[in-house]
XYZ file of C-alpha atoms in Angstrom:
121
model
C 89.245 87.080 117.714
C 89.093 90.062 115.189
C 91.770 92.581 115.770
C 92.216 95.562 113.847
C 95.572 97.191 113.132
C 96.319 100.565 111.995
C 99.749 102.235 110.546
C 100.702 105.303 108.424
C 100.378 107.874 111.277
C 103.474 110.280 112.153
C 104.429 113.679 112.599
C 104.017 116.208 109.553
C 104.066 119.699 109.039
C 100.945 122.089 109.092
C 99.215 121.622 105.398
C 100.759 118.553 104.852
C 99.349 114.881 104.092
C 98.758 111.664 105.438
C 97.611 108.168 104.451
C 96.708 105.951 107.484
C 95.897 102.206 106.618
C 93.647 99.841 108.723
C 93.996 96.276 108.310
C 90.696 94.822 109.753
C 91.499 91.005 109.316
C 90.312 88.836 106.249
C 86.644 88.157 107.882
C 85.845 91.934 107.465
C 85.060 92.276 104.050
C 81.393 92.049 104.471
C 81.235 94.887 107.535
C 81.333 98.392 107.204
C 84.317 99.808 108.973
C 84.766 103.478 110.323
C 87.394 106.196 111.805
C 87.465 107.715 114.897
C 89.914 109.941 116.843
C 90.910 111.371 120.352
C 92.858 113.802 121.168
C 94.217 114.448 124.915
C 91.557 115.782 127.477
C 89.199 115.617 124.724
C 86.104 113.136 123.649
C 86.557 110.668 121.016
C 84.957 112.172 117.785
C 84.009 110.680 114.644
C 86.123 111.010 111.537
C 85.038 108.676 108.503
C 83.098 105.277 107.788
C 82.338 103.435 104.578
C 80.178 100.101 103.765
C 81.188 96.736 102.753
C 80.585 97.876 99.244
C 82.414 101.033 99.499
C 78.842 102.896 98.246
C 78.185 104.605 101.048
C 80.940 107.031 102.918
C 80.238 109.107 105.982
C 82.505 112.003 106.988
C 82.879 114.253 110.431
C 81.496 117.469 110.031
C 85.414 118.660 110.106
C 86.563 117.142 107.772
C 85.618 119.119 105.213
C 86.466 117.933 101.822
C 90.069 117.351 102.879
C 90.382 113.893 104.104
C 89.046 110.575 101.764
C 88.034 107.320 102.912
C 88.372 104.091 100.761
C 89.075 100.530 101.291
C 90.385 97.280 99.573
C 87.645 94.616 100.479
C 89.319 94.474 104.637
C 91.812 97.109 104.533
C 90.458 100.069 104.594
C 92.254 104.010 103.917
C 92.236 107.329 105.369
C 93.819 110.045 103.051
C 94.399 112.936 105.011
C 94.924 116.188 103.400
C 95.491 119.982 104.701
C 96.210 118.841 108.014
C 96.029 121.340 110.810
C 97.416 121.063 114.204
C 94.202 120.944 115.516
C 93.759 117.301 113.297
C 96.205 116.188 115.669
C 95.041 112.886 117.695
C 95.125 109.399 118.169
C 93.555 107.773 115.095
C 91.797 104.164 115.601
C 89.967 102.016 113.100
C 86.904 99.902 114.006
C 84.786 97.390 112.523
C 80.956 97.958 112.244
C 78.168 95.189 113.352
C 76.853 94.924 109.863
C 77.293 96.338 106.260
C 76.802 100.106 107.005
C 77.596 101.749 110.309
C 77.734 105.465 109.940
C 79.018 107.855 112.864
C 77.810 106.225 116.046
C 80.180 104.426 117.849
C 77.754 101.694 119.311
C 77.198 100.523 116.091
C 81.087 99.046 115.931
C 82.554 96.569 118.179
C 86.008 95.639 117.449
C 88.825 98.333 118.056
C 92.156 98.794 116.960
C 94.558 100.279 119.568
C 95.138 103.504 117.054
C 98.078 105.182 115.161
C 99.281 108.502 116.521
C 99.399 112.020 114.122
C 101.273 114.866 115.398
C 100.652 118.008 113.333
C 102.804 121.018 113.925
C 102.470 124.186 112.963
């Protein structure tokens, strides 16, 4: 059973930064990993993904250079800077079906429960 665990969420003021961590478990080092988010009343939104060897990075259009995704084997990070209230959401990590997954949620199989990010304006 693959379990993904997110951490690092919290409350921050607008303009601040947070670093999220996703532990995808020891069997995930050959899989793509990704971040998605969902705010209340909104659809799930793609945030970022990283291929198994970190060579292919994909970001959601709204990121605009503010977030950086990285990984160390099965641990994935999301450094978020210049946060705004619009970034408030539950951030969920997922493991891709293969070594690259991109922005399509259908290409991910295992999902974590998420970590809440709240940005106050």
